[in-house]
Short mmCIF file of C-alpha atoms and ligand atoms in Angstrom, two decimals:
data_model
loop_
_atom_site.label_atom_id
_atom_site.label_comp_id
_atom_site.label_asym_id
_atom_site.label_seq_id
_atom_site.Cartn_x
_atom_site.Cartn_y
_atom_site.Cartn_z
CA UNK A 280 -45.25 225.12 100.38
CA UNK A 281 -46.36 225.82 96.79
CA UNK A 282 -48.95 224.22 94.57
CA UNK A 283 -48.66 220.97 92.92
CA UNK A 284 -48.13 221.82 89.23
CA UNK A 285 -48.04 220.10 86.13
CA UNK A 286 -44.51 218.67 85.14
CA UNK A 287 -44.12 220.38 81.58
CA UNK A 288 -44.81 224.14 82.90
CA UNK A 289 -41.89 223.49 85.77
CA UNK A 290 -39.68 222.44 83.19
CA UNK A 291 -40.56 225.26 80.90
CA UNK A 292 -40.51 227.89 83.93
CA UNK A 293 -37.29 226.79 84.94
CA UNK A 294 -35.75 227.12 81.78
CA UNK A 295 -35.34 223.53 80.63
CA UNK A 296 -36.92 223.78 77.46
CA UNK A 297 -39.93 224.77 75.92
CA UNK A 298 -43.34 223.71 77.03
CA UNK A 299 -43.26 221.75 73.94
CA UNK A 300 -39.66 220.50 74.17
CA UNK A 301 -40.41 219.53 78.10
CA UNK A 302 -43.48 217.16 76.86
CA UNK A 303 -41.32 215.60 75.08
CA UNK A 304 -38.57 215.06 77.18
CA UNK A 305 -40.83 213.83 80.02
CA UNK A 306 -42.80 210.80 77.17
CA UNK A 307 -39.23 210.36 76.36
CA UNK A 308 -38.36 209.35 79.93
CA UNK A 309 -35.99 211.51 80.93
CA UNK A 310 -37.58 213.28 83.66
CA UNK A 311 -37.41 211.61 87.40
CA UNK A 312 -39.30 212.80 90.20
CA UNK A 313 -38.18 211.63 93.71
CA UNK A 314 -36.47 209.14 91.26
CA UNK A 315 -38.91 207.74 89.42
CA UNK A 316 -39.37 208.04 86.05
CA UNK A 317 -42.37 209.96 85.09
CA UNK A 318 -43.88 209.18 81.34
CA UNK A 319 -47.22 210.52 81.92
CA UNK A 320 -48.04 214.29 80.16
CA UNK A 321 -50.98 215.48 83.42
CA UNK A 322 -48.41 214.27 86.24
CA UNK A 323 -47.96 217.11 88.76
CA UNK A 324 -45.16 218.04 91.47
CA UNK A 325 -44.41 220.50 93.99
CA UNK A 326 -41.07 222.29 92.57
CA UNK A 327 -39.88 223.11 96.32
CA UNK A 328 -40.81 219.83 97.68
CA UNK A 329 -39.76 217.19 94.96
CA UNK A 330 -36.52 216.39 93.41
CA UNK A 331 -36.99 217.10 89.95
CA UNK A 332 -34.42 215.70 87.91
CA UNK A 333 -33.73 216.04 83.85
CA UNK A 334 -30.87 213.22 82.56
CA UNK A 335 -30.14 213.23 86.67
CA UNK A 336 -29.53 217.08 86.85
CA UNK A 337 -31.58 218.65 89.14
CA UNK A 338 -33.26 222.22 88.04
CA UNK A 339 -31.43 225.20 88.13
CA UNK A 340 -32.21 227.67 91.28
CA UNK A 341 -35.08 230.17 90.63
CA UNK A 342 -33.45 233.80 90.07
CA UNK A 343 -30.60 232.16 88.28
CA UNK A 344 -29.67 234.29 85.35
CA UNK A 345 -29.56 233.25 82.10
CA UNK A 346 -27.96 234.19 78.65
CA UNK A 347 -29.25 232.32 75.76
CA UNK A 348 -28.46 232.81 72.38
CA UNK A 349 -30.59 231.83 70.02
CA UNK A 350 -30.38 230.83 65.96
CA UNK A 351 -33.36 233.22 64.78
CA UNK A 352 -35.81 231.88 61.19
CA UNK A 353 -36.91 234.09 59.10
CA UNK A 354 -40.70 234.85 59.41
CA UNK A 355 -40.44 235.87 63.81
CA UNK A 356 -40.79 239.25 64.94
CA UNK A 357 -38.17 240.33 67.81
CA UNK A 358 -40.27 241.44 70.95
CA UNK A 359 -42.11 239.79 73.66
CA UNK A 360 -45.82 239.83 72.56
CA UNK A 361 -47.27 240.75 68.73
CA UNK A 362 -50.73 242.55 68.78
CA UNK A 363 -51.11 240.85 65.48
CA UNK A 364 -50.50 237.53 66.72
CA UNK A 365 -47.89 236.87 64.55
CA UNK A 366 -44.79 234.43 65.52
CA UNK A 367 -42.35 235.94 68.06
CA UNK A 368 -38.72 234.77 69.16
CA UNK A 369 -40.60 233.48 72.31
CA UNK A 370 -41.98 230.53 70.63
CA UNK A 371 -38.54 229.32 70.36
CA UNK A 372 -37.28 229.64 73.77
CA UNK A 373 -38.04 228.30 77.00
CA UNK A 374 -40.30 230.37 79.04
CA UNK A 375 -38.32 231.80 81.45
CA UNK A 376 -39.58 234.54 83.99
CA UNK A 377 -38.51 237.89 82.42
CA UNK A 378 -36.64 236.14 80.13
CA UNK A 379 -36.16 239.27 76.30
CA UNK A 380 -34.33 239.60 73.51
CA UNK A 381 -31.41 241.86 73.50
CA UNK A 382 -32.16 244.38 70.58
CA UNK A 383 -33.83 243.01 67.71
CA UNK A 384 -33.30 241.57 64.61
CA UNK A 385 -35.81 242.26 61.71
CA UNK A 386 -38.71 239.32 60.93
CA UNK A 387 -36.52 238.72 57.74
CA UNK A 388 -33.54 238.56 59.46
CA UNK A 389 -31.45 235.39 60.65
CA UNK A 390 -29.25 234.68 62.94
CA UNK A 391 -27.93 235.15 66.19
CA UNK A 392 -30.24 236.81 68.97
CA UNK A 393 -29.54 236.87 72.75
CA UNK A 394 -32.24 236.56 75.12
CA UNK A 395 -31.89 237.14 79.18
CA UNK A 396 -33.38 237.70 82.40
CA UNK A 397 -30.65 239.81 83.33
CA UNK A 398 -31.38 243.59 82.93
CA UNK A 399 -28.11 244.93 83.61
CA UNK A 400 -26.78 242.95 81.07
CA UNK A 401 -29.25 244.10 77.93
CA UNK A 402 -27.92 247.35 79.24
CA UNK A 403 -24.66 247.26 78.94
CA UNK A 404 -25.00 245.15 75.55
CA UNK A 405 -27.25 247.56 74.22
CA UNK A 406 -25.77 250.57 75.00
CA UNK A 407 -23.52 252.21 72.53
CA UNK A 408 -20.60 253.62 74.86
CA UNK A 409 -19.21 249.73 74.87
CA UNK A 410 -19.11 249.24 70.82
CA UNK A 411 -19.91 246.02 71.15
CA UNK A 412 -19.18 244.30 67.47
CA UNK A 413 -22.32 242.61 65.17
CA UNK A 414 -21.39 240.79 62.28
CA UNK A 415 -23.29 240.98 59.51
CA UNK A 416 -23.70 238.91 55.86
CA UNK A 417 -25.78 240.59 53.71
CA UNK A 418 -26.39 239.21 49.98
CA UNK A 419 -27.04 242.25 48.09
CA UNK A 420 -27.65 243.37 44.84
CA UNK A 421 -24.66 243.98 43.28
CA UNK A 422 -21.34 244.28 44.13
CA UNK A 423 -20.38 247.19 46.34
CA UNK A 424 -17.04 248.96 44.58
CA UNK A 425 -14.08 250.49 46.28
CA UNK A 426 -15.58 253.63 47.09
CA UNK A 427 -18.67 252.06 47.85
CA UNK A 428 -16.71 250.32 50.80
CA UNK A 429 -14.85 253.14 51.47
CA UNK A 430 -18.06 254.95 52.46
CA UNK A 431 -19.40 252.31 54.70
CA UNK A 432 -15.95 252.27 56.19
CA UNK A 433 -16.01 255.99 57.24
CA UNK A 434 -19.80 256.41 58.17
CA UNK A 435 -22.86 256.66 55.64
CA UNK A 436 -25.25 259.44 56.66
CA UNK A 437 -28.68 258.72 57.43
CA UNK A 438 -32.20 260.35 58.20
CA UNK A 439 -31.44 259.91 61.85
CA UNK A 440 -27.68 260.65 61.23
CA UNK A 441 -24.10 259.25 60.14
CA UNK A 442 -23.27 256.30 61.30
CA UNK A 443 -19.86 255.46 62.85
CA UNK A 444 -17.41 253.66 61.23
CA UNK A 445 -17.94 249.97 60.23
CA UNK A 446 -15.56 247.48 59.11
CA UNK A 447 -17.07 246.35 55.40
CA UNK A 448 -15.62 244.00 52.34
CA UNK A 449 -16.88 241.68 49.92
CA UNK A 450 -17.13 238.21 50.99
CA UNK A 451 -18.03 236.58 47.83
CA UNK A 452 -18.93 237.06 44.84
CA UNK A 453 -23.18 235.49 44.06
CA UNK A 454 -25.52 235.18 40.76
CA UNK A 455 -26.64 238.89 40.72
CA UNK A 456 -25.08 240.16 43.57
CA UNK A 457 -22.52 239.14 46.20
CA UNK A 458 -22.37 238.87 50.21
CA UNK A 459 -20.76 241.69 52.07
CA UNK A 460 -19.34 241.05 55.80
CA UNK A 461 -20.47 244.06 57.77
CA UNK A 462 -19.45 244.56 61.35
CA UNK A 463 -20.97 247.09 63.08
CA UNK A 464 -20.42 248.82 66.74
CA UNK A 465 -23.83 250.12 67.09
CA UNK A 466 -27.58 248.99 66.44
CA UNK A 467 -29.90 251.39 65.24
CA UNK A 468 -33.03 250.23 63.33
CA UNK A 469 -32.82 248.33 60.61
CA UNK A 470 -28.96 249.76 60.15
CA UNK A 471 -27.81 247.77 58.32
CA UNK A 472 -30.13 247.64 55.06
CA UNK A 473 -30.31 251.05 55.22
CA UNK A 474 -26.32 251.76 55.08
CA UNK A 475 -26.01 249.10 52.45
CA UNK A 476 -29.33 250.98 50.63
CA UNK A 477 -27.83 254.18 50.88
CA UNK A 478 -24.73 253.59 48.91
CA UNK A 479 -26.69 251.88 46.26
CA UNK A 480 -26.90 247.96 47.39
CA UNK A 481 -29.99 246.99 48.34
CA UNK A 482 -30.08 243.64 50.65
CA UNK A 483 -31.72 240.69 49.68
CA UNK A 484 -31.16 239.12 52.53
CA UNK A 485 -29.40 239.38 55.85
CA UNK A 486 -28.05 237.26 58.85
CA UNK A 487 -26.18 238.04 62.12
CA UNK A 488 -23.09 235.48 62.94
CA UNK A 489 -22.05 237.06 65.83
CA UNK A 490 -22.30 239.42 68.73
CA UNK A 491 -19.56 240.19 70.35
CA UNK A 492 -17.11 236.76 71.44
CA UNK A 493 -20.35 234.82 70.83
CA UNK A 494 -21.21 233.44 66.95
CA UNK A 495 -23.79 230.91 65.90
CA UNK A 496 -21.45 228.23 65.52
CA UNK A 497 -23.29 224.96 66.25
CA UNK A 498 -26.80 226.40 66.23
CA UNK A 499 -29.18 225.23 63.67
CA UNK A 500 -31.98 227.39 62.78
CA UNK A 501 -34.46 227.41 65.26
CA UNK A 502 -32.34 226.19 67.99
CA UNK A 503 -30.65 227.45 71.14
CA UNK A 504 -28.29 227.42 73.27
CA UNK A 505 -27.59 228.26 77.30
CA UNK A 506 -24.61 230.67 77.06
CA UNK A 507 -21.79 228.65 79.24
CA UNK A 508 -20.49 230.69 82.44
CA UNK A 509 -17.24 230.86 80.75
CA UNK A 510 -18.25 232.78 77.83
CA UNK A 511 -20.37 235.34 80.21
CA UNK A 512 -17.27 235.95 81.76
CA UNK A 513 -15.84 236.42 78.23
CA UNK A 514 -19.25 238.65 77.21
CA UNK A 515 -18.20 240.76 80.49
CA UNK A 516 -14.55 241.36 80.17
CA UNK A 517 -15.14 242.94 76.25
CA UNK A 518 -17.91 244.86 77.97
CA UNK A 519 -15.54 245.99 80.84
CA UNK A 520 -17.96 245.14 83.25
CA UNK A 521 -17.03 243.68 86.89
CA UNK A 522 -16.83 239.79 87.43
CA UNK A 523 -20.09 238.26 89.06
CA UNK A 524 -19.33 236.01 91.79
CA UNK A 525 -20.63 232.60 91.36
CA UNK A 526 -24.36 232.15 92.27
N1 URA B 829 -29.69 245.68 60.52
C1 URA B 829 -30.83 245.52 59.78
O1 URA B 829 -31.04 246.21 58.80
N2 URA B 829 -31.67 244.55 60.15
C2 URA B 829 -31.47 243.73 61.20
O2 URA B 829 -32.29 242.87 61.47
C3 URA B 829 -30.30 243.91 61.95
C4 URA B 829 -29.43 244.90 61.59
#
């Protein structure tokens, strides 16, 4: 039998929401324990002996592996703890045993960052041999010019090598500059400023709208999103990796 424990940090450890986000669903009344409604923030429960309930679903199964994606602000640094105690992607997700961003995207950079508990996922994303596709919009100074394109097309070299070919065209045109689509099949450091840098476009500003089959479609800034089973299976097929059976 475990220890009685306050409501919010089972909600949060079980992936439910934040800490924050839990308080608030619990004062909001939609948390039930054994069926009653609980209201009060210091209430504690025993996860394995009470039915916890949130809107009348119970809490999903310790060990269950999750894929959230998550619509990253500007001003958050990608990685599990800062030693400068600045903001990380953390604060915006629930807290989640082992739960860690997939790559990274800069502290300037928006847009869409997976998290998960799963390690043989962030493997397989992460690793180069499956090309997995970013897209990119970057507003940058200027606007790029056919051979401009042409060279991120074919592979731009860099101090830690050429890059492989990209996909690249001008979305739009902005004052001073204009917005360039970028899709990428790898994810080196800071990759993409520096290939739009190095053929003479410096970015103003960046944001990822998708990673593979998933985009940020629906996600605010700030918010996320449990990636549904279907679109796992969806993340796994493009990855070639084997089917999971149902936990
Ligand atoms: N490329 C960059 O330059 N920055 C990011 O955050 C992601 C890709």
């Amino acid at each position: 039998m475990s220890e009685p424990e306050r409501l919010q940090r089972i909600l949060a450890r079980a992936g439910v929401a934040s800490r924050r986000a839990a308080e608030a669903l619990i004062t909001s009344g939609r948390v039930t324990v054994n069926g009653a409604i609980v209201q009060a923030l210091g209430t504690r429960a025993d996860p394995d002996r009470d039915d916890i309930r949130v809107d009348g679903a119970a809490l999903p199964e310790p060990g269950h592996r999750v894929l959230i994606a998550l619509h990253k602000p500007a001003g958050y640094v990608t990685t599990r703890h800062d030693e400068r105690g600045r903001r990380t992607v953390m604060d915006l997700v629930p807290a989640i045993p082992g739960l860690h961003p997939i790559g990274r995207l800069d502290f300037d950079t928006t847009g869409l960052l997976l998290l998960t508990n799963d390690g043989e996922l962030t493997l397989a994303i992460t690793h180069p041999r499956h090309e997995l596709v970013k897209t990119y919009l970057a507003t940058v100074a200027g606007v790029p010019d056919a051979k401009a394109l042409a060279r991120l097309r074919a592979g731009v070299e860099l101090e830690d090598g050429w890059t492989a070919p990209a996909e690249a065209s001008v979305e739009e045109r902005v004052r001073g500059g204009s917005i360039v689509r970028l899709l990428l099949h790898e994810g080196r450091k800071r990759q993409v400023k520096r290939m739009l840098a190095a053929v003479g476009h410096p970015v103003r500003q960046l944001v990822r709208i998708s990673v593979g089959p998933l985009t940020l479609d629906g996600l605010d800034s700030g918010a996320w999103r449990e990636v549904s089973v279907k679109e796992v299976e969806s993340l796994r097929r493009t990855l070639r990796l084997p089917g999971r059976p149902s936990e």
